Amino acid sequence: MTIRTFTVTVANPGSGNKYYIDDVLQDTINLAEGYTYVFNYPSAHPFRFSTTSDGTHSGGDEYTTGVTVNSSTQVQITVAASAPTLYYYCSIHSGMGGQANTVDSDTWGVLQWGQNSWGDQGTVTISLTGQ
């Protein structure tokens, strides 16, 4: 189940081309474990993931666990349980990407309205007094 689709664009804010995620410059995004996300990107800037900031440009490897390249303009990721912090990057050009935090699916605010089940947000206990 795809929980969210991101639109990835590229522009030069004055310091070289950078990724914009849903119109936000190099946005730090949160991806919930166990859910699938789709990223639509320009074909000249292949969107990939790594556990190293700037990926293969900084000596890291491409992260492929749960990642499917659907076409030259779309990639999807199903975030694994206990996945590490990820970084998105352009596999051709350095310095374009940003951070993708992988968080528990019950992290407050990470899922869209209507996703998950009532009571899955943790163990909040409320004690009533003066009854």
PDB file of N, CA, C and O in Angstrom, residues 57-112:
ATOM      1  N   HIS A  57      28.648   9.471  -3.864  1.00  0.00           N
ATOM      2  CA  HIS A  57      29.576  10.593  -4.053  1.00  0.00           C
ATOM      3  C   HIS A  57      30.459  10.802  -2.823  1.00  0.00           C
ATOM      4  O   HIS A  57      31.495  11.452  -2.909  1.00  0.00           O
ATOM      5  N   SER A  58      30.030  10.268  -1.686  1.00  0.00           N
ATOM      6  CA  SER A  58      30.795  10.395  -0.430  1.00  0.00           C
ATOM      7  C   SER A  58      31.334   9.044   0.032  1.00  0.00           C
ATOM      8  O   SER A  58      31.567   8.835   1.214  1.00  0.00           O
ATOM      9  N   GLY A  59      31.492   8.105  -0.887  1.00  0.00           N
ATOM     10  CA  GLY A  59      32.047   6.796  -0.546  1.00  0.00           C
ATOM     11  C   GLY A  59      31.044   5.800  -0.011  1.00  0.00           C
ATOM     12  O   GLY A  59      31.411   4.709   0.398  1.00  0.00           O
ATOM     13  N   GLY A  60      29.774   6.143  -0.010  1.00  0.00           N
ATOM     14  CA  GLY A  60      28.743   5.231   0.463  1.00  0.00           C
ATOM     15  C   GLY A  60      28.247   4.321  -0.640  1.00  0.00           C
ATOM     16  O   GLY A  60      28.688   4.407  -1.789  1.00  0.00           O
ATOM     17  N   ASP A  61      27.341   3.452  -0.284  1.00  0.00           N
ATOM     18  CA  ASP A  61      26.727   2.539  -1.232  1.00  0.00           C
ATOM     19  C   ASP A  61      25.262   2.908  -1.409  1.00  0.00           C
ATOM     20  O   ASP A  61      24.645   3.497  -0.522  1.00  0.00           O
ATOM     21  N   GLU A  62      24.710   2.521  -2.542  1.00  0.00           N
ATOM     22  CA  GLU A  62      23.286   2.706  -2.755  1.00  0.00           C
ATOM     23  C   GLU A  62      22.530   1.751  -1.837  1.00  0.00           C
ATOM     24  O   GLU A  62      22.878   0.577  -1.731  1.00  0.00           O
ATOM     25  N   TYR A  63      21.513   2.251  -1.153  1.00  0.00           N
ATOM     26  CA  TYR A  63      20.657   1.447  -0.283  1.00  0.00           C
ATOM     27  C   TYR A  63      19.534   0.884  -1.141  1.00  0.00           C
ATOM     28  O   TYR A  63      18.795   1.637  -1.788  1.00  0.00           O
ATOM     29  N   THR A  64      19.389  -0.453  -1.140  1.00  0.00           N
ATOM     30  CA  THR A  64      18.418  -1.078  -2.033  1.00  0.00           C
ATOM     31  C   THR A  64      17.358  -1.910  -1.311  1.00  0.00           C
ATOM     32  O   THR A  64      16.460  -2.442  -1.959  1.00  0.00           O
ATOM     33  N   THR A  65      17.433  -2.015   0.012  1.00  0.00           N
ATOM     34  CA  THR A  65      16.464  -2.819   0.756  1.00  0.00           C
ATOM     35  C   THR A  65      15.065  -2.224   0.609  1.00  0.00           C
ATOM     36  O   THR A  65      14.822  -1.090   1.014  1.00  0.00           O
ATOM     37  N   GLY A  66      14.161  -2.950  -0.001  1.00  0.00           N
ATOM     38  CA  GLY A  66      12.790  -2.487  -0.182  1.00  0.00           C
ATOM     39  C   GLY A  66      12.620  -1.439  -1.260  1.00  0.00           C
ATOM     40  O   GLY A  66      11.534  -0.881  -1.420  1.00  0.00           O
ATOM     41  N   VAL A  67      13.693  -1.148  -2.026  1.00  0.00           N
ATOM     42  CA  VAL A  67      13.647  -0.108  -3.051  1.00  0.00           C
ATOM     43  C   VAL A  67      13.417  -0.740  -4.419  1.00  0.00           C
ATOM     44  O   VAL A  67      14.082  -1.705  -4.784  1.00  0.00           O
ATOM     45  N   THR A  68      12.486  -0.181  -5.163  1.00  0.00           N
ATOM     46  CA  THR A  68      12.201  -0.628  -6.523  1.00  0.00           C
ATOM     47  C   THR A  68      12.245   0.581  -7.449  1.00  0.00           C
ATOM     48  O   THR A  68      11.545   1.568  -7.205  1.00  0.00           O
ATOM     49  N   VAL A  69      13.064   0.497  -8.482  1.00  0.00           N
ATOM     50  CA  VAL A  69      13.092   1.545  -9.502  1.00  0.00           C
ATOM     51  C   VAL A  69      12.042   1.148 -10.533  1.00  0.00           C
ATOM     52  O   VAL A  69      12.210   0.177 -11.263  1.00  0.00           O
ATOM     53  N   ASN A  70      10.940   1.881 -10.566  1.00  0.00           N
ATOM     54  CA  ASN A  70       9.820   1.552 -11.446  1.00  0.00           C
ATOM     55  C   ASN A  70      10.039   2.008 -12.879  1.00  0.00           C
ATOM     56  O   ASN A  70       9.523   1.408 -13.808  1.00  0.00           O
ATOM     57  N   SER A  71      10.774   3.116 -13.045  1.00  0.00           N
ATOM     58  CA  SER A  71      11.032   3.671 -14.371  1.00  0.00           C
ATOM     59  C   SER A  71      12.172   4.674 -14.236  1.00  0.00           C
ATOM     60  O   SER A  71      12.746   4.841 -13.167  1.00  0.00           O
ATOM     61  N   SER A  72      12.461   5.370 -15.329  1.00  0.00           N
ATOM     62  CA  SER A  72      13.529   6.378 -15.285  1.00  0.00           C
ATOM     63  C   SER A  72      13.084   7.648 -14.580  1.00  0.00           C
ATOM     64  O   SER A  72      13.870   8.585 -14.415  1.00  0.00           O
ATOM     65  N   THR A  73      11.825   7.669 -14.109  1.00  0.00           N
ATOM     66  CA  THR A  73      11.313   8.852 -13.407  1.00  0.00           C
ATOM     67  C   THR A  73      10.558   8.509 -12.128  1.00  0.00           C
ATOM     68  O   THR A  73       9.899   9.371 -11.557  1.00  0.00           O
ATOM     69  N   GLN A  74      10.655   7.244 -11.679  1.00  0.00           N
ATOM     70  CA  GLN A  74       9.925   6.869 -10.462  1.00  0.00           C
ATOM     71  C   GLN A  74      10.653   5.764  -9.699  1.00  0.00           C
ATOM     72  O   GLN A  74      11.078   4.769 -10.277  1.00  0.00           O
ATOM     73  N   VAL A  75      10.761   5.978  -8.394  1.00  0.00           N
ATOM     74  CA  VAL A  75      11.316   4.969  -7.498  1.00  0.00           C
ATOM     75  C   VAL A  75      10.366   4.848  -6.314  1.00  0.00           C
ATOM     76  O   VAL A  75       9.709   5.819  -5.940  1.00  0.00           O
ATOM     77  N   GLN A  76      10.274   3.650  -5.758  1.00  0.00           N
ATOM     78  CA  GLN A  76       9.453   3.468  -4.557  1.00  0.00           C
ATOM     79  C   GLN A  76      10.288   2.745  -3.512  1.00  0.00           C
ATOM     80  O   GLN A  76      11.219   2.019  -3.833  1.00  0.00           O
ATOM     81  N   ILE A  77       9.925   2.986  -2.252  1.00  0.00           N
ATOM     82  CA  ILE A  77      10.592   2.315  -1.146  1.00  0.00           C
ATOM     83  C   ILE A  77       9.540   1.849  -0.151  1.00  0.00           C
ATOM     84  O   ILE A  77       8.638   2.610   0.203  1.00  0.00           O
ATOM     85  N   THR A  78       9.661   0.594   0.243  1.00  0.00           N
ATOM     86  CA  THR A  78       8.902   0.073   1.366  1.00  0.00           C
ATOM     87  C   THR A  78       9.887   0.005   2.511  1.00  0.00           C
ATOM     88  O   THR A  78      10.862  -0.753   2.456  1.00  0.00           O
ATOM     89  N   VAL A  79       9.674   0.833   3.517  1.00  0.00           N
ATOM     90  CA  VAL A  79      10.644   1.006   4.592  1.00  0.00           C
ATOM     91  C   VAL A  79      10.640  -0.217   5.506  1.00  0.00           C
ATOM     92  O   VAL A  79       9.605  -0.612   6.039  1.00  0.00           O
ATOM     93  N   ALA A  80      11.812  -0.803   5.669  1.00  0.00           N
ATOM     94  CA  ALA A  80      11.974  -1.999   6.498  1.00  0.00           C
ATOM     95  C   ALA A  80      11.874  -1.644   7.977  1.00  0.00           C
ATOM     96  O   ALA A  80      12.151  -0.504   8.382  1.00  0.00           O
ATOM     97  N   ALA A  81      11.493  -2.621   8.798  1.00  0.00           N
ATOM     98  CA  ALA A  81      11.501  -2.438  10.254  1.00  0.00           C
ATOM     99  C   ALA A  81      12.937  -2.173  10.696  1.00  0.00           C
ATOM    100  O   ALA A  81      13.875  -2.802  10.201  1.00  0.00           O
ATOM    101  N   SER A  82      13.114  -1.237  11.587  1.00  0.00           N
ATOM    102  CA  SER A  82      14.432  -0.860  12.109  1.00  0.00           C
ATOM    103  C   SER A  82      15.390  -0.410  11.016  1.00  0.00           C
ATOM    104  O   SER A  82      16.607  -0.604  11.131  1.00  0.00           O
ATOM    105  N   ALA A  83      14.869   0.188   9.972  1.00  0.00           N
ATOM    106  CA  ALA A  83      15.726   0.710   8.901  1.00  0.00           C
ATOM    107  C   ALA A  83      16.596   1.839   9.444  1.00  0.00           C
ATOM    108  O   ALA A  83      16.178   2.580  10.335  1.00  0.00           O
ATOM    109  N   PRO A  84      17.809   1.979   8.906  1.00  0.00           N
ATOM    110  CA  PRO A  84      18.680   3.068   9.354  1.00  0.00           C
ATOM    111  C   PRO A  84      18.204   4.417   8.807  1.00  0.00           C
ATOM    112  O   PRO A  84      17.350   4.458   7.916  1.00  0.00           O
ATOM    113  N   THR A  85      18.773   5.490   9.310  1.00  0.00           N
ATOM    114  CA  THR A  85      18.529   6.801   8.723  1.00  0.00           C
ATOM    115  C   THR A  85      19.035   6.750   7.290  1.00  0.00           C
ATOM    116  O   THR A  85      20.129   6.253   7.029  1.00  0.00           O
ATOM    117  N   LEU A  86      18.232   7.252   6.379  1.00  0.00           N
ATOM    118  CA  LEU A  86      18.609   7.236   4.972  1.00  0.00           C
ATOM    119  C   LEU A  86      18.857   8.649   4.467  1.00  0.00           C
ATOM    120  O   LEU A  86      18.415   9.634   5.073  1.00  0.00           O
ATOM    121  N   TYR A  87      19.560   8.707   3.363  1.00  0.00           N
ATOM    122  CA  TYR A  87      19.815   9.967   2.674  1.00  0.00           C
ATOM    123  C   TYR A  87      19.439   9.768   1.219  1.00  0.00           C
ATOM    124  O   TYR A  87      19.759   8.735   0.626  1.00  0.00           O
ATOM    125  N   TYR A  88      18.723  10.717   0.657  1.00  0.00           N
ATOM    126  CA  TYR A  88      18.396  10.640  -0.763  1.00  0.00           C
ATOM    127  C   TYR A  88      19.407  11.489  -1.519  1.00  0.00           C
ATOM    128  O   TYR A  88      19.905  12.489  -1.023  1.00  0.00           O
ATOM    129  N   TYR A  89      19.734  11.021  -2.726  1.00  0.00           N
ATOM    130  CA  TYR A  89      20.751  11.712  -3.512  1.00  0.00           C
ATOM    131  C   TYR A  89      20.544  11.430  -4.995  1.00  0.00           C
ATOM    132  O   TYR A  89      19.838  10.496  -5.366  1.00  0.00           O
ATOM    133  N   CYS A  90      21.169  12.229  -5.837  1.00  0.00           N
ATOM    134  CA  CYS A  90      21.164  12.010  -7.272  1.00  0.00           C
ATOM    135  C   CYS A  90      22.351  11.115  -7.585  1.00  0.00           C
ATOM    136  O   CYS A  90      23.482  11.408  -7.172  1.00  0.00           O
ATOM    137  N   SER A  91      22.116  10.027  -8.304  1.00  0.00           N
ATOM    138  CA  SER A  91      23.211   9.098  -8.587  1.00  0.00           C
ATOM    139  C   SER A  91      24.204   9.646  -9.606  1.00  0.00           C
ATOM    140  O   SER A  91      25.291   9.096  -9.756  1.00  0.00           O
ATOM    141  N   ILE A  92      23.872  10.744 -10.266  1.00  0.00           N
ATOM    142  CA  ILE A  92      24.783  11.337 -11.254  1.00  0.00           C
ATOM    143  C   ILE A  92      25.503  12.570 -10.702  1.00  0.00           C
ATOM    144  O   ILE A  92      26.697  12.745 -10.915  1.00  0.00           O
ATOM    145  N   HIS A  93      24.783  13.427  -9.985  1.00  0.00           N
ATOM    146  CA  HIS A  93      25.336  14.707  -9.524  1.00  0.00           C
ATOM    147  C   HIS A  93      25.410  14.769  -8.000  1.00  0.00           C
ATOM    148  O   HIS A  93      24.440  14.450  -7.323  1.00  0.00           O
ATOM    149  N   SER A  94      26.511  15.238  -7.473  1.00  0.00           N
ATOM    150  CA  SER A  94      26.666  15.327  -6.010  1.00  0.00           C
ATOM    151  C   SER A  94      26.004  16.581  -5.450  1.00  0.00           C
ATOM    152  O   SER A  94      25.729  17.533  -6.166  1.00  0.00           O
ATOM    153  N   GLY A  95      25.751  16.540  -4.130  1.00  0.00           N
ATOM    154  CA  GLY A  95      25.277  17.712  -3.398  1.00  0.00           C
ATOM    155  C   GLY A  95      23.821  18.083  -3.590  1.00  0.00           C
ATOM    156  O   GLY A  95      23.412  19.170  -3.194  1.00  0.00           O
ATOM    157  N   MET A  96      23.018  17.215  -4.165  1.00  0.00           N
ATOM    158  CA  MET A  96      21.633  17.571  -4.456  1.00  0.00           C
ATOM    159  C   MET A  96      20.640  17.137  -3.394  1.00  0.00           C
ATOM    160  O   MET A  96      19.536  17.667  -3.331  1.00  0.00           O
ATOM    161  N   GLY A  97      20.990  16.160  -2.567  1.00  0.00           N
ATOM    162  CA  GLY A  97      20.018  15.480  -1.731  1.00  0.00           C
ATOM    163  C   GLY A  97      19.812  16.011  -0.337  1.00  0.00           C
ATOM    164  O   GLY A  97      20.202  17.121   0.012  1.00  0.00           O
ATOM    165  N   GLY A  98      19.206  15.139   0.480  1.00  0.00           N
ATOM    166  CA  GLY A  98      18.883  15.479   1.854  1.00  0.00           C
ATOM    167  C   GLY A  98      18.667  14.223   2.682  1.00  0.00           C
ATOM    168  O   GLY A  98      19.027  13.120   2.267  1.00  0.00           O
ATOM    169  N   GLN A  99      18.060  14.386   3.844  1.00  0.00           N
ATOM    170  CA  GLN A  99      17.908  13.294   4.808  1.00  0.00           C
ATOM    171  C   GLN A  99      16.490  12.742   4.807  1.00  0.00           C
ATOM    172  O   GLN A  99      15.523  13.477   4.669  1.00  0.00           O
ATOM    173  N   ALA A 100      16.402  11.419   4.998  1.00  0.00           N
ATOM    174  CA  ALA A 100      15.112  10.736   5.122  1.00  0.00           C
ATOM    175  C   ALA A 100      15.146   9.929   6.413  1.00  0.00           C
ATOM    176  O   ALA A 100      15.783   8.879   6.478  1.00  0.00           O
ATOM    177  N   ASN A 101      14.500  10.441   7.444  1.00  0.00           N
ATOM    178  CA  ASN A 101      14.444   9.726   8.717  1.00  0.00           C
ATOM    179  C   ASN A 101      13.472   8.554   8.591  1.00  0.00           C
ATOM    180  O   ASN A 101      12.386   8.707   8.054  1.00  0.00           O
ATOM    181  N   THR A 102      13.871   7.403   9.082  1.00  0.00           N
ATOM    182  CA  THR A 102      12.970   6.252   9.118  1.00  0.00           C
ATOM    183  C   THR A 102      12.491   6.115  10.552  1.00  0.00           C
ATOM    184  O   THR A 102      13.290   5.974  11.468  1.00  0.00           O
ATOM    185  N   VAL A 103      11.179   6.191  10.723  1.00  0.00           N
ATOM    186  CA  VAL A 103      10.601   6.245  12.062  1.00  0.00           C
ATOM    187  C   VAL A 103       9.547   5.158  12.234  1.00  0.00           C
ATOM    188  O   VAL A 103       9.006   4.630  11.262  1.00  0.00           O
ATOM    189  N   ASP A 104       9.244   4.810  13.491  1.00  0.00           N
ATOM    190  CA  ASP A 104       8.181   3.853  13.785  1.00  0.00           C
ATOM    191  C   ASP A 104       6.873   4.358  13.186  1.00  0.00           C
ATOM    192  O   ASP A 104       6.606   5.561  13.176  1.00  0.00           O
ATOM    193  N   SER A 105       6.046   3.434  12.740  1.00  0.00           N
ATOM    194  CA  SER A 105       4.792   3.837  12.103  1.00  0.00           C
ATOM    195  C   SER A 105       3.822   4.495  13.070  1.00  0.00           C
ATOM    196  O   SER A 105       2.867   5.134  12.647  1.00  0.00           O
ATOM    197  N   ASP A 106       4.068   4.360  14.387  1.00  0.00           N
ATOM    198  CA  ASP A 106       3.172   5.021  15.336  1.00  0.00           C
ATOM    199  C   ASP A 106       3.733   6.348  15.839  1.00  0.00           C
ATOM    200  O   ASP A 106       3.245   6.902  16.805  1.00  0.00           O
ATOM    201  N   THR A 107       4.751   6.887  15.158  1.00  0.00           N
ATOM    202  CA  THR A 107       5.284   8.205  15.502  1.00  0.00           C
ATOM    203  C   THR A 107       4.229   9.254  15.183  1.00  0.00           C
ATOM    204  O   THR A 107       3.663   9.268  14.087  1.00  0.00           O
ATOM    205  N   TRP A 108       3.950  10.104  16.138  1.00  0.00           N
ATOM    206  CA  TRP A 108       2.897  11.096  15.996  1.00  0.00           C
ATOM    207  C   TRP A 108       3.130  11.967  14.762  1.00  0.00           C
ATOM    208  O   TRP A 108       4.205  12.503  14.559  1.00  0.00           O
ATOM    209  N   GLY A 109       2.114  12.079  13.931  1.00  0.00           N
ATOM    210  CA  GLY A 109       2.142  12.977  12.792  1.00  0.00           C
ATOM    211  C   GLY A 109       2.785  12.426  11.531  1.00  0.00           C
ATOM    212  O   GLY A 109       2.783  13.100  10.511  1.00  0.00           O
ATOM    213  N   VAL A 110       3.339  11.219  11.576  1.00  0.00           N
ATOM    214  CA  VAL A 110       4.043  10.709  10.400  1.00  0.00           C
ATOM    215  C   VAL A 110       3.092  10.121   9.360  1.00  0.00           C
ATOM    216  O   VAL A 110       3.363  10.144   8.180  1.00  0.00           O
ATOM    217  N   LEU A 111       1.936   9.627   9.788  1.00  0.00           N
ATOM    218  CA  LEU A 111       0.979   9.049   8.860  1.00  0.00           C
ATOM    219  C   LEU A 111      -0.111  10.055   8.527  1.00  0.00           C
ATOM    220  O   LEU A 111      -0.439  10.928   9.323  1.00  0.00           O
ATOM    221  N   GLN A 112      -0.668   9.904   7.339  1.00  0.00           N
ATOM    222  CA  GLN A 112      -1.759  10.775   6.944  1.00  0.00           C
ATOM    223  C   GLN A 112      -3.020  10.399   7.706  1.00  0.00           C
ATOM    224  O   GLN A 112      -3.136   9.295   8.236  1.00  0.00           O
TER     225      GLN A 112
END
